[in-house]
PDB file of C-alpha atoms in Angstrom:
ATOM      1  CA  MET P 880     -34.918  -7.616 -14.740  1.00 54.00           C
ATOM      2  CA  ALA P 881     -33.341  -7.019 -18.171  1.00 54.00           C
ATOM      3  CA  PRO P 882     -31.136 -10.179 -18.018  1.00 56.00           C
ATOM      4  CA  LEU P 883     -34.219 -12.303 -17.156  1.00 56.00           C
ATOM      5  CA  LEU P 884     -36.239 -10.867 -20.038  1.00 54.00           C
ATOM      6  CA  GLN P 885     -33.281 -11.407 -22.360  1.00 58.00           C
ATOM      7  CA  ALA P 886     -33.114 -15.059 -21.297  1.00 61.00           C
ATOM      8  CA  LEU P 887     -36.858 -15.457 -21.895  1.00 57.00           C
ATOM      9  CA  LYS P 888     -36.517 -13.910 -25.337  1.00 57.00           C
ATOM     10  CA  ARG P 889     -33.653 -16.257 -26.261  1.00 65.00           C
ATOM     11  CA  SER P 890     -35.675 -19.295 -25.176  1.00 67.00           C
ATOM     12  CA  GLN P 891     -38.847 -18.236 -27.053  1.00 65.00           C
ATOM     13  CA  GLY P 892     -39.807 -20.894 -29.581  1.00 61.00           C
ATOM     14  CA  VAL P 893     -37.470 -23.407 -27.939  1.00 58.00           C
ATOM     15  CA  GLU P 894     -38.647 -23.710 -24.350  1.00 63.00           C
ATOM     16  CA  HIS P 895     -41.849 -21.644 -24.520  1.00 64.00           C
ATOM     17  CA  SER P 896     -44.159 -19.947 -27.041  1.00 67.00           C
ATOM     18  CA  ILE P 897     -45.484 -17.139 -24.853  1.00 69.00           C
ATOM     19  CA  PRO P 898     -45.528 -13.735 -26.632  1.00 71.00           C
ATOM     20  CA  MET P 899     -42.896 -11.409 -25.172  1.00 65.00           C
ATOM     21  CA  GLU P 900     -45.483  -8.618 -24.864  1.00 68.00           C
ATOM     22  CA  ARG P 901     -47.104 -10.569 -22.003  1.00 66.00           C
ATOM     23  CA  PHE P 902     -43.819 -10.550 -20.097  1.00 61.00           C
ATOM     24  CA  TYR P 903     -43.329  -6.850 -20.851  1.00 61.00           C
ATOM     25  CA  ARG P 904     -46.805  -6.013 -19.528  1.00 67.00           C
ATOM     26  CA  HIS P 905     -46.244  -8.194 -16.456  1.00 63.00           C
ATOM     27  CA  VAL P 906     -43.164  -6.252 -15.415  1.00 63.00           C
ATOM     28  CA  GLY P 907     -44.539  -2.897 -16.574  1.00 65.00           C
ATOM     29  CA  ILE P 908     -42.163  -2.139 -19.440  1.00 69.00           C
ATOM     30  CA  SER P 909     -42.600  -1.402 -23.151  1.00 65.00           C
ATOM     31  CA  ARG P 910     -40.765  -3.170 -25.962  1.00 62.00           C
ATOM     32  CA  GLN P 911     -38.727   0.012 -26.526  1.00 64.00           C
ATOM     33  CA  GLY P 912     -37.992   0.295 -22.812  1.00 60.00           C
ATOM     34  CA  PHE P 913     -36.804  -3.297 -22.729  1.00 53.00           C
ATOM     35  CA  SER P 914     -34.576  -2.664 -25.747  1.00 62.00           C
ATOM     36  CA  LYS P 915     -32.905   0.252 -23.985  1.00 68.00           C
ATOM     37  CA  LYS P 916     -32.434  -1.742 -20.773  1.00 64.00           C
ATOM     38  CA  ALA P 917     -31.023  -4.671 -22.705  1.00 61.00           C
ATOM     39  CA  GLN P 918     -28.552  -2.351 -24.426  1.00 70.00           C
ATOM     40  CA  ARG P 919     -27.468  -0.897 -21.063  1.00 71.00           C
ATOM     41  CA  SER P 920     -27.156  -4.421 -19.655  1.00 68.00           C
ATOM     42  CA  ARG P 921     -24.900  -5.492 -22.547  1.00 74.00           C
ATOM     43  CA  HIS P 922     -22.809  -2.366 -22.094  1.00 77.00           C
ATOM     44  CA  GLU P 923     -22.457  -3.049 -18.373  1.00 79.00           C
ATOM     45  CA  GLN P 924     -21.441  -6.670 -18.991  1.00 81.00           C
ATOM     46  CA  CYS P 925     -18.741  -5.530 -21.420  1.00 86.00           C
ATOM     47  CA  MET P 926     -17.582  -2.952 -18.880  1.00 85.00           C
ATOM     48  CA  ILE P 927     -17.461  -5.570 -16.103  1.00 85.00           C
ATOM     49  CA  GLN P 928     -15.481  -7.888 -18.353  1.00 88.00           C
ATOM     50  CA  GLU P 929     -12.973  -5.117 -19.114  1.00 90.00           C
ATOM     51  CA  LEU P 930     -12.749  -4.111 -15.448  1.00 89.00           C
ATOM     52  CA  THR P 931     -12.190  -7.718 -14.407  1.00 90.00           C
ATOM     53  CA  GLY P 932      -9.286  -7.990 -16.827  1.00 91.00           C
ATOM     54  CA  LEU P 933      -7.777  -4.741 -15.547  1.00 92.00           C
ATOM     55  CA  VAL P 934      -8.131  -5.822 -11.902  1.00 90.00           C
ATOM     56  CA  HIS P 935      -6.560  -9.225 -12.487  1.00 90.00           C
ATOM     57  CA  GLY P 936      -3.763  -7.665 -14.547  1.00 92.00           C
ATOM     58  CA  TYR P 937      -2.977  -5.041 -11.910  1.00 91.00           C
ATOM     59  CA  ARG P 938      -2.971  -7.582  -9.105  1.00 88.00           C
ATOM     60  CA  LYS P 939      -0.749  -9.928 -11.071  1.00 88.00           C
ATOM     61  CA  LYS P 940       1.845  -7.342 -12.113  1.00 88.00           C
ATOM     62  CA  LYS P 941       1.756  -4.576  -9.502  1.00 89.00           C
ATOM     63  CA  ASP P 942      -0.142  -5.282  -6.283  1.00 87.00           C
ATOM     64  CA  ARG P 943      -1.340  -8.798  -5.477  1.00 85.00           C
ATOM     65  CA  ARG P 944      -3.688  -7.631  -2.701  1.00 87.00           C
ATOM     66  CA  ALA P 945      -4.878  -4.283  -4.039  1.00 87.00           C
ATOM     67  CA  GLY P 946      -8.221  -3.366  -2.468  1.00 88.00           C
ATOM     68  CA  SER P 947     -11.183  -1.671  -4.137  1.00 89.00           C
ATOM     69  CA  ARG P 948     -10.267   1.911  -3.167  1.00 90.00           C
ATOM     70  CA  SER P 949      -6.662   1.456  -4.273  1.00 91.00           C
ATOM     71  CA  LEU P 950      -7.745  -0.117  -7.562  1.00 91.00           C
ATOM     72  CA  TYR P 951     -10.264   2.667  -8.174  1.00 92.00           C
ATOM     73  CA  ALA P 952      -7.511   5.288  -7.932  1.00 92.00           C
ATOM     74  CA  ASN P 953      -4.629   3.415  -9.536  1.00 93.00           C
ATOM     75  CA  LEU P 954      -6.646   2.132 -12.507  1.00 92.00           C
ATOM     76  CA  GLY P 955      -8.222   5.527 -13.164  1.00 92.00           C
ATOM     77  CA  VAL P 956     -11.735   4.051 -13.008  1.00 91.00           C
ATOM     78  CA  LYS P 957     -13.455   7.420 -12.504  1.00 92.00           C
ATOM     79  CA  VAL P 958     -12.108   8.853 -15.756  1.00 90.00           C
ATOM     80  CA  LYS P 959     -12.012   5.652 -17.809  1.00 90.00           C
ATOM     81  CA  PHE P 960     -15.509   4.404 -16.951  1.00 89.00           C
ATOM     82  CA  ASP P 961     -17.221   7.540 -15.581  1.00 89.00           C
ATOM     83  CA  MET P 962     -18.025   5.588 -12.416  1.00 88.00           C
ATOM     84  CA  GLY P 963     -18.197   6.558  -8.751  1.00 92.00           C
ATOM     85  CA  VAL P 964     -16.269   4.658  -6.107  1.00 91.00           C
ATOM     86  CA  THR P 965     -19.426   3.291  -4.423  1.00 91.00           C
ATOM     87  CA  LYS P 966     -20.674   1.683  -7.636  1.00 89.00           C
ATOM     88  CA  PHE P 967     -17.196   0.310  -8.324  1.00 89.00           C
ATOM     89  CA  GLU P 968     -17.069  -1.282  -4.864  1.00 89.00           C
ATOM     90  CA  ARG P 969     -20.502  -2.861  -5.442  1.00 89.00           C
ATOM     91  CA  LEU P 970     -19.364  -4.291  -8.783  1.00 87.00           C
ATOM     92  CA  MET P 971     -16.173  -5.643  -7.183  1.00 88.00           C
ATOM     93  CA  SER P 972     -18.210  -7.399  -4.504  1.00 87.00           C
ATOM     94  CA  ALA P 973     -20.926  -8.679  -6.860  1.00 86.00           C
ATOM     95  CA  ASN P 974     -18.361 -10.180  -9.233  1.00 86.00           C
ATOM     96  CA  GLY P 975     -16.212 -11.918  -6.649  1.00 86.00           C
ATOM     97  CA  LEU P 976     -13.282  -9.501  -6.954  1.00 87.00           C
ATOM     98  CA  SER P 977     -13.132  -8.440  -3.300  1.00 84.00           C
ATOM     99  CA  LEU P 978     -10.374  -9.901  -1.130  1.00 80.00           C
ATOM    100  CA  ALA P 979     -10.716 -11.736   2.157  1.00 75.00           C
ATOM    101  CA  PRO P 980      -8.932 -10.060   5.097  1.00 70.00           C
ATOM    102  CA  LEU P 981      -5.297 -11.073   5.485  1.00 61.00           C
ATOM    103  CA  ARG P 982      -4.346 -12.501   8.864  1.00 59.00           C
ATOM    104  CA  THR P 983      -0.683 -12.184   9.718  1.00 51.00           C
ATOM    105  CA  ARG P 984       1.359 -12.957  12.788  1.00 49.00           C
ATOM    106  CA  VAL P 985       3.243 -10.053  14.339  1.00 41.00           C
ATOM    107  CA  VAL P 986       6.931 -10.881  14.684  1.00 46.00           C
ATOM    108  CA  THR P 987       8.808  -8.578  17.044  1.00 38.00           C
ATOM    109  CA  THR P 988      12.398  -7.423  16.691  1.00 48.00           C
ATOM    110  CA  ARG P 989      14.833  -8.541  19.381  1.00 51.00           C
ATOM    111  CA  SER P 990      15.509  -5.339  21.290  1.00 51.00           C
ATOM    112  CA  SER P 991      19.079  -4.232  21.983  1.00 51.00           C
ATOM    113  CA  MET P 992      20.048  -3.210  25.517  1.00 49.00           C
ATOM    114  CA  GLN P 993      21.774  -0.186  23.970  1.00 60.00           C
ATOM    115  CA  SER P 994      18.395   0.968  22.652  1.00 57.00           C
ATOM    116  CA  TRP P 995      17.062   1.337  26.193  1.00 62.00           C
ATOM    117  CA  ASN P 996      19.035   4.572  26.509  1.00 76.00           C
ATOM    118  CA  TYR P 997      16.694   6.252  24.031  1.00 86.00           C
ATOM    119  CA  LYS P 998      13.094   7.423  24.288  1.00 89.00           C
ATOM    120  CA  ASN P 999      10.184   7.552  21.875  1.00 90.00           C
ATOM    121  CA  LEU P1000      10.419  11.019  20.292  1.00 93.00           C
ATOM    122  CA  ILE P1001       7.589  10.709  17.759  1.00 92.00           C
ATOM    123  CA  ASN P1002       4.625   9.796  19.976  1.00 90.00           C
ATOM    124  CA  GLY P1003       1.827  12.260  19.078  1.00 91.00           C
ATOM    125  CA  LEU P1004       4.199  14.375  16.987  1.00 94.00           C
ATOM    126  CA  THR P1005       2.827  16.698  14.275  1.00 96.00           C
ATOM    127  CA  LEU P1006       4.796  16.637  11.024  1.00 96.00           C
ATOM    128  CA  THR P1007       4.823  19.531   8.581  1.00 95.00           C
ATOM    129  CA  GLY P1008       7.271  18.305   5.943  1.00 96.00           C
ATOM    130  CA  ILE P1009       9.705  15.661   4.765  1.00 97.00           C
ATOM    131  CA  ASN P1010      13.010  14.893   6.523  1.00 97.00           C
ATOM    132  CA  GLN P1011      11.449  15.310   9.964  1.00 97.00           C
ATOM    133  CA  VAL P1012      10.958  11.633  10.870  1.00 96.00           C
ATOM    134  CA  VAL P1013      12.254   8.510   9.169  1.00 96.00           C
ATOM    135  CA  ALA P1014      11.247   5.081  10.504  1.00 93.00           C
ATOM    136  CA  GLY P1015      13.275   1.935  10.030  1.00 91.00           C
ATOM    137  CA  ASP P1016      12.332  -1.719  10.209  1.00 87.00           C
ATOM    138  CA  ILE P1017      13.514  -5.158   9.088  1.00 88.00           C
ATOM    139  CA  THR P1018      11.380  -7.936   7.653  1.00 87.00           C
ATOM    140  CA  TYR P1019      12.284 -11.367   6.385  1.00 86.00           C
ATOM    141  CA  ILE P1020      11.342 -12.669   2.945  1.00 87.00           C
ATOM    142  CA  TYR P1021      11.532 -16.192   1.524  1.00 85.00           C
ATOM    143  CA  HIS P1022      12.404 -16.672  -2.136  1.00 85.00           C
ATOM    144  CA  GLU P1023      13.329 -19.920  -3.856  1.00 84.00           C
ATOM    145  CA  GLY P1024      13.736 -21.602  -0.462  1.00 84.00           C
ATOM    146  CA  ARG P1025      16.160 -18.973   0.855  1.00 87.00           C
ATOM    147  CA  ARG P1026      15.549 -16.379   3.536  1.00 90.00           C
ATOM    148  CA  TYR P1027      16.421 -12.744   2.880  1.00 91.00           C
ATOM    149  CA  TYR P1028      16.197  -9.680   5.085  1.00 92.00           C
ATOM    150  CA  LEU P1029      14.753  -6.420   3.807  1.00 93.00           C
ATOM    151  CA  PHE P1030      15.843  -3.219   5.541  1.00 94.00           C
ATOM    152  CA  CYS P1031      13.633  -0.201   4.845  1.00 93.00           C
ATOM    153  CA  LEU P1032      13.666   3.451   5.877  1.00 95.00           C
ATOM    154  CA  ILE P1033      10.395   5.359   5.382  1.00 95.00           C
ATOM    155  CA  ASP P1034       9.839   9.114   5.554  1.00 97.00           C
ATOM    156  CA  LEU P1035       6.708   9.259   7.691  1.00 95.00           C
ATOM    157  CA  TYR P1036       5.468  12.522   6.209  1.00 97.00           C
ATOM    158  CA  SER P1037       5.282  11.380   2.581  1.00 96.00           C
ATOM    159  CA  ALA P1038       5.316   7.589   3.175  1.00 95.00           C
ATOM    160  CA  ARG P1039       8.222   7.382   0.719  1.00 97.00           C
ATOM    161  CA  ILE P1040      10.717   4.551   1.074  1.00 96.00           C
ATOM    162  CA  VAL P1041      13.922   6.587   1.125  1.00 97.00           C
ATOM    163  CA  GLY P1042      16.366   3.737   1.655  1.00 96.00           C
ATOM    164  CA  HIS P1043      16.334  -0.046   1.350  1.00 95.00           C
ATOM    165  CA  HIS P1044      18.647  -3.040   1.213  1.00 95.00           C
ATOM    166  CA  ILE P1045      17.930  -6.719   0.606  1.00 93.00           C
ATOM    167  CA  GLY P1046      20.337  -9.524   1.467  1.00 90.00           C
ATOM    168  CA  PRO P1047      20.790 -12.884   3.211  1.00 91.00           C
ATOM    169  CA  ASN P1048      22.257 -11.332   6.377  1.00 89.00           C
ATOM    170  CA  MET P1049      20.815  -9.244   9.211  1.00 88.00           C
ATOM    171  CA  ARG P1050      23.870  -7.210  10.168  1.00 91.00           C
ATOM    172  CA  ALA P1051      24.610  -3.595  11.026  1.00 92.00           C
ATOM    173  CA  GLU P1052      26.506  -3.320   7.714  1.00 94.00           C
ATOM    174  CA  ASP P1053      23.312  -4.256   5.856  1.00 93.00           C
ATOM    175  CA  ALA P1054      21.243  -1.714   7.788  1.00 94.00           C
ATOM    176  CA  LYS P1055      23.837   0.945   6.977  1.00 96.00           C
ATOM    177  CA  GLN P1056      23.432   0.344   3.246  1.00 96.00           C
ATOM    178  CA  ALA P1057      19.794   1.474   3.511  1.00 96.00           C
ATOM    179  CA  LEU P1058      20.966   4.453   5.595  1.00 97.00           C
ATOM    180  CA  ASP P1059      23.567   5.400   2.980  1.00 97.00           C
ATOM    181  CA  GLN P1060      20.885   5.283   0.279  1.00 97.00           C
ATOM    182  CA  TRP P1061      18.750   7.668   2.341  1.00 97.00           C
ATOM    183  CA  VAL P1062      21.651  10.113   2.668  1.00 97.00           C
ATOM    184  CA  ARG P1063      22.360   9.996  -1.070  1.00 97.00           C
ATOM    185  CA  LEU P1064      18.693  10.672  -1.852  1.00 97.00           C
ATOM    186  CA  ARG P1065      17.997  13.467   0.643  1.00 97.00           C
ATOM    187  CA  LYS P1066      21.542  14.932   1.022  1.00 96.00           C
ATOM    188  CA  LYS P1067      23.357  15.155   4.342  1.00 95.00           C
ATOM    189  CA  GLU P1068      22.682  18.848   4.991  1.00 95.00           C
ATOM    190  CA  THR P1069      18.879  18.347   4.992  1.00 96.00           C
ATOM    191  CA  LEU P1070      18.915  15.638   7.667  1.00 96.00           C
ATOM    192  CA  LYS P1071      20.182  17.568  10.684  1.00 96.00           C
ATOM    193  CA  ASN P1072      17.753  17.118  13.614  1.00 96.00           C
ATOM    194  CA  CYS P1073      15.676  14.602  11.665  1.00 97.00           C
ATOM    195  CA  ILE P1074      14.361  11.854  13.975  1.00 97.00           C
ATOM    196  CA  HIS P1075      15.431   8.275  13.183  1.00 96.00           C
ATOM    197  CA  HIS P1076      12.818   5.963  14.730  1.00 93.00           C
ATOM    198  CA  THR P1077      12.972   2.159  15.109  1.00 90.00           C
ATOM    199  CA  ASP P1078      11.730  -0.472  17.545  1.00 83.00           C
ATOM    200  CA  GLY P1079      15.118  -1.172  19.098  1.00 76.00           C
ATOM    201  CA  GLY P1080      16.666  -3.741  16.760  1.00 79.00           C
ATOM    202  CA  GLY P1081      20.334  -4.381  17.518  1.00 84.00           C
ATOM    203  CA  GLN P1082      21.467  -3.443  13.991  1.00 90.00           C
ATOM    204  CA  TYR P1083      20.184   0.103  14.478  1.00 91.00           C
ATOM    205  CA  PHE P1084      21.951   0.483  17.818  1.00 90.00           C
ATOM    206  CA  SER P1085      25.314  -0.955  16.860  1.00 90.00           C
ATOM    207  CA  GLY P1086      28.429   1.198  17.169  1.00 91.00           C
ATOM    208  CA  LEU P1087      28.693   1.418  13.378  1.00 94.00           C
ATOM    209  CA  TYR P1088      25.142   2.630  12.878  1.00 94.00           C
ATOM    210  CA  LEU P1089      25.021   4.999  15.855  1.00 94.00           C
ATOM    211  CA  SER P1090      28.307   6.569  14.763  1.00 95.00           C
ATOM    212  CA  GLU P1091      26.863   7.332  11.337  1.00 95.00           C
ATOM    213  CA  LEU P1092      23.705   8.839  12.856  1.00 95.00           C
ATOM    214  CA  GLY P1093      25.874  10.966  15.124  1.00 95.00           C
ATOM    215  CA  GLN P1094      27.832  12.337  12.182  1.00 96.00           C
ATOM    216  CA  LEU P1095      24.562  13.212  10.464  1.00 96.00           C
ATOM    217  CA  LYS P1096      23.365  14.979  13.659  1.00 97.00           C
ATOM    218  CA  VAL P1097      20.197  12.889  13.499  1.00 97.00           C
ATOM    219  CA  ARG P1098      18.110  12.436  16.667  1.00 97.00           C
ATOM    220  CA  ILE P1099      17.512   8.839  17.738  1.00 95.00           C
ATOM    221  CA  SER P1100      14.105   7.553  18.803  1.00 93.00           C
ATOM    222  CA  ARG P1101      13.058   4.116  20.003  1.00 89.00           C
ATOM    223  CA  ALA P1102       9.601   2.555  20.111  1.00 84.00           C
ATOM    224  CA  GLU P1103       8.888   0.443  23.185  1.00 76.00           C
ATOM    225  CA  ASN P1104       7.577  -2.343  20.948  1.00 68.00           C
ATOM    226  CA  CYS P1105       6.836  -3.138  17.302  1.00 66.00           C
ATOM    227  CA  LEU P1106       3.267  -1.814  17.568  1.00 66.00           C
ATOM    228  CA  LYS P1107       4.645   1.653  18.290  1.00 65.00           C
ATOM    229  CA  ASN P1108       6.698   1.388  15.113  1.00 69.00           C
ATOM    230  CA  GLY P1109       3.554   0.529  13.178  1.00 71.00           C
ATOM    231  CA  TYR P1110       4.181   2.936  10.311  1.00 74.00           C
ATOM    232  CA  ALA P1111       7.283   1.035   9.209  1.00 71.00           C
ATOM    233  CA  GLU P1112       5.678  -2.327  10.025  1.00 74.00           C
ATOM    234  CA  GLN P1113       2.722  -1.503   7.765  1.00 81.00           C
ATOM    235  CA  ARG P1114       4.958  -0.545   4.856  1.00 81.00           C
ATOM    236  CA  ASN P1115       6.941  -3.746   5.197  1.00 76.00           C
ATOM    237  CA  GLY P1116       3.685  -5.698   5.305  1.00 80.00           C
ATOM    238  CA  LEU P1117       2.521  -3.987   2.122  1.00 86.00           C
ATOM    239  CA  ILE P1118       5.770  -4.886   0.359  1.00 85.00           C
ATOM    240  CA  LYS P1119       5.665  -8.449   1.671  1.00 82.00           C
ATOM    241  CA  TYR P1120       2.037  -9.319   0.951  1.00 84.00           C
ATOM    242  CA  HIS P1121       1.004  -6.898  -1.825  1.00 89.00           C
ATOM    243  CA  LEU P1122       4.061  -6.264  -3.989  1.00 89.00           C
ATOM    244  CA  LEU P1123       6.434  -9.167  -3.408  1.00 86.00           C
ATOM    245  CA  PRO P1124       4.081 -11.817  -4.901  1.00 87.00           C
ATOM    246  CA  THR P1125       4.316 -10.011  -8.266  1.00 88.00           C
ATOM    247  CA  ILE P1126       8.056 -10.750  -8.503  1.00 88.00           C
ATOM    248  CA  GLN P1127       9.425 -13.316 -10.938  1.00 85.00           C
ATOM    249  CA  ALA P1128      13.140 -13.962 -10.464  1.00 84.00           C
ATOM    250  CA  ASP P1129      15.316 -17.037 -11.008  1.00 82.00           C
ATOM    251  CA  SER P1130      18.547 -15.737  -9.458  1.00 84.00           C
ATOM    252  CA  GLU P1131      19.673 -13.766  -6.421  1.00 84.00           C
ATOM    253  CA  SER P1132      20.805 -10.808  -8.541  1.00 86.00           C
ATOM    254  CA  LYS P1133      17.493 -10.756 -10.420  1.00 90.00           C
ATOM    255  CA  PHE P1134      15.618 -10.974  -7.117  1.00 90.00           C
ATOM    256  CA  SER P1135      17.483  -7.912  -5.817  1.00 90.00           C
ATOM    257  CA  GLN P1136      16.660  -6.025  -9.025  1.00 93.00           C
ATOM    258  CA  GLU P1137      12.998  -6.961  -8.694  1.00 92.00           C
ATOM    259  CA  ILE P1138      12.910  -5.674  -5.094  1.00 92.00           C
ATOM    260  CA  SER P1139      14.257  -2.342  -6.343  1.00 93.00           C
ATOM    261  CA  ARG P1140      11.642  -2.364  -9.118  1.00 94.00           C
ATOM    262  CA  ILE P1141       8.660  -2.853  -6.825  1.00 93.00           C
ATOM    263  CA  ILE P1142       9.946  -0.178  -4.443  1.00 94.00           C
ATOM    264  CA  ARG P1143      10.242   2.263  -7.365  1.00 95.00           C
ATOM    265  CA  LEU P1144       6.685   1.326  -8.340  1.00 95.00           C
ATOM    266  CA  TYR P1145       5.528   1.929  -4.762  1.00 95.00           C
ATOM    267  CA  ASN P1146       7.286   5.303  -4.547  1.00 96.00           C
ATOM    268  CA  GLN P1147       6.509   6.668  -7.996  1.00 97.00           C
ATOM    269  CA  GLU P1148       3.263   5.063  -9.186  1.00 95.00           C
ATOM    270  CA  ARG P1149       1.186   3.527  -6.412  1.00 94.00           C
ATOM    271  CA  LYS P1150      -1.400   6.072  -5.251  1.00 95.00           C
ATOM    272  CA  GLN P1151      -2.400   6.120  -1.576  1.00 93.00           C
ATOM    273  CA  GLU P1152      -5.535   7.363   0.114  1.00 92.00           C
ATOM    274  CA  GLY P1153      -3.562   8.997   2.945  1.00 91.00           C
ATOM    275  CA  LEU P1154      -1.719  11.141   0.392  1.00 94.00           C
ATOM    276  CA  GLY P1155      -4.858  12.357  -1.377  1.00 94.00           C
ATOM    277  CA  TRP P1156      -4.571   9.523  -3.899  1.00 95.00           C
ATOM    278  CA  LEU P1157      -1.092  10.523  -4.981  1.00 96.00           C
ATOM    279  CA  SER P1158       2.049   8.422  -4.987  1.00 97.00           C
ATOM    280  CA  PRO P1159       4.709   9.318  -2.370  1.00 97.00           C
ATOM    281  CA  VAL P1160       6.878  10.996  -5.032  1.00 98.00           C
ATOM    282  CA  GLY P1161       3.830  12.720  -6.529  1.00 97.00           C
ATOM    283  CA  PHE P1162       2.836  13.982  -3.078  1.00 97.00           C
ATOM    284  CA  GLU P1163       6.325  15.344  -2.414  1.00 97.00           C
ATOM    285  CA  LYS P1164       6.308  17.184  -5.736  1.00 96.00           C
ATOM    286  CA  LYS P1165       2.874  18.658  -5.039  1.00 95.00           C
ATOM    287  CA  ILE P1166       3.742  20.034  -1.604  1.00 95.00           C
ATOM    288  CA  ALA P1167       7.261  21.184  -2.566  1.00 93.00           C
ATOM    289  CA  GLY P1168       6.113  24.626  -3.659  1.00 86.00           C
ATOM    290  CA  LEU P1169       3.556  25.209  -0.899  1.00 92.00           C
ATOM    291  CA  CYS P1170       4.306  27.872   1.702  1.00 90.00           C
ATOM    292  CA  ILE P1171       2.051  26.139   4.218  1.00 92.00           C
ATOM    293  CA  LYS P1172       2.225  22.393   3.958  1.00 94.00           C
ATOM    294  CA  PRO P1173      -0.486  19.996   5.214  1.00 95.00           C
ATOM    295  CA  GLU P1174       0.092  18.596   8.683  1.00 95.00           C
ATOM    296  CA  ARG P1175       0.325  14.937   9.565  1.00 93.00           C
ATOM    297  CA  ASN P1176      -0.387  13.934  13.143  1.00 93.00           C
ATOM    298  CA  LEU P1177       1.292  10.782  14.387  1.00 90.00           C
ATOM    299  CA  TYR P1178      -0.655   8.587  16.788  1.00 84.00           C
ATOM    300  CA  ASN P1179      -0.322   9.385  20.492  1.00 84.00           C
ATOM    301  CA  PHE P1180      -0.044   6.105  22.402  1.00 79.00           C
ATOM    302  CA  ASN P1181      -0.278   7.952  25.741  1.00 74.00           C
ATOM    303  CA  LEU P1182      -3.958   8.750  25.166  1.00 66.00           C
ATOM    304  CA  ASP P1183      -6.658   6.378  26.372  1.00 53.00           C
ATOM    305  CA  ASP P1184      -9.762   5.478  24.355  1.00 51.00           C
ATOM    306  CA  ASP P1185     -11.479   8.702  25.418  1.00 47.00           C
ATOM    307  CA  GLY P1186      -8.626  10.866  24.171  1.00 45.00           C
ATOM    308  CA  PHE P1187      -7.305  11.809  27.600  1.00 41.00           C
ATOM    309  CA  ASP P1188      -3.685  11.566  28.674  1.00 46.00           C
ATOM    310  CA  GLU P1189      -3.164   8.523  30.895  1.00 42.00           C
ATOM    311  CA  ALA P1190      -0.089   9.991  32.621  1.00 40.00           C
TER     312      ALA P1190
END
């Protein structure tokens, strides 16, 4: 009501000569009450303008498809504007800042016959810490008319990308570079009996790669299809559709540096709802000193819709 009364007041003497008191009486408000509402309305418009700038800036530089809940946490809206998440979501919707759902086509990995010797070891598994399950996946990325392949390894407990490699080839040697990065980060002695889970791509079941996993004493797990490797697929989708559009690079070397930058941003800064609105690195630091760590239950694909085992 305040914006309408403000518009009537601005047009008084130009478009009409009706005393404002008549409008105030009609809507049941005093002149002082209208003044307070008008002040709150101006404050809210300034706040919306500032929020809009922050949202556009964050989406441009850090996450092109950041949703309302993610923006609320990563922009610090609660502290900065003293606003609850429900009100923030309403303002996002009312001001055209919400995003339409993204429809993507699922592209499956070509399974290796060698992978058929391995079973799915993570179905319905309960995780209690890092270095228990790492999931790997490959996705393709186009930049400046060229196709690149991004190899990622994700610790499923903390959602941290622990190894990655970007390049124009999809070879076992490229997959191993992400594996080597994981080993350097976590250290070889902590990885014994960790489960390495993929959806059967040939690079992960090559002699080179399997030999390295054997030396690490890592257990090998295979998903029957890409849907059962959804954790890694989702992370690759986030990189591809949320973070990648923020990159600006005019050379292959710069492009590689930018990929590393957005993965550092994802690991160290980007807060996630599933981690209690902490970043993966922040979550790992928080739980490091806990005697009893929170559990994470991986989805059990053997259960039907009623929660009963189909076997």
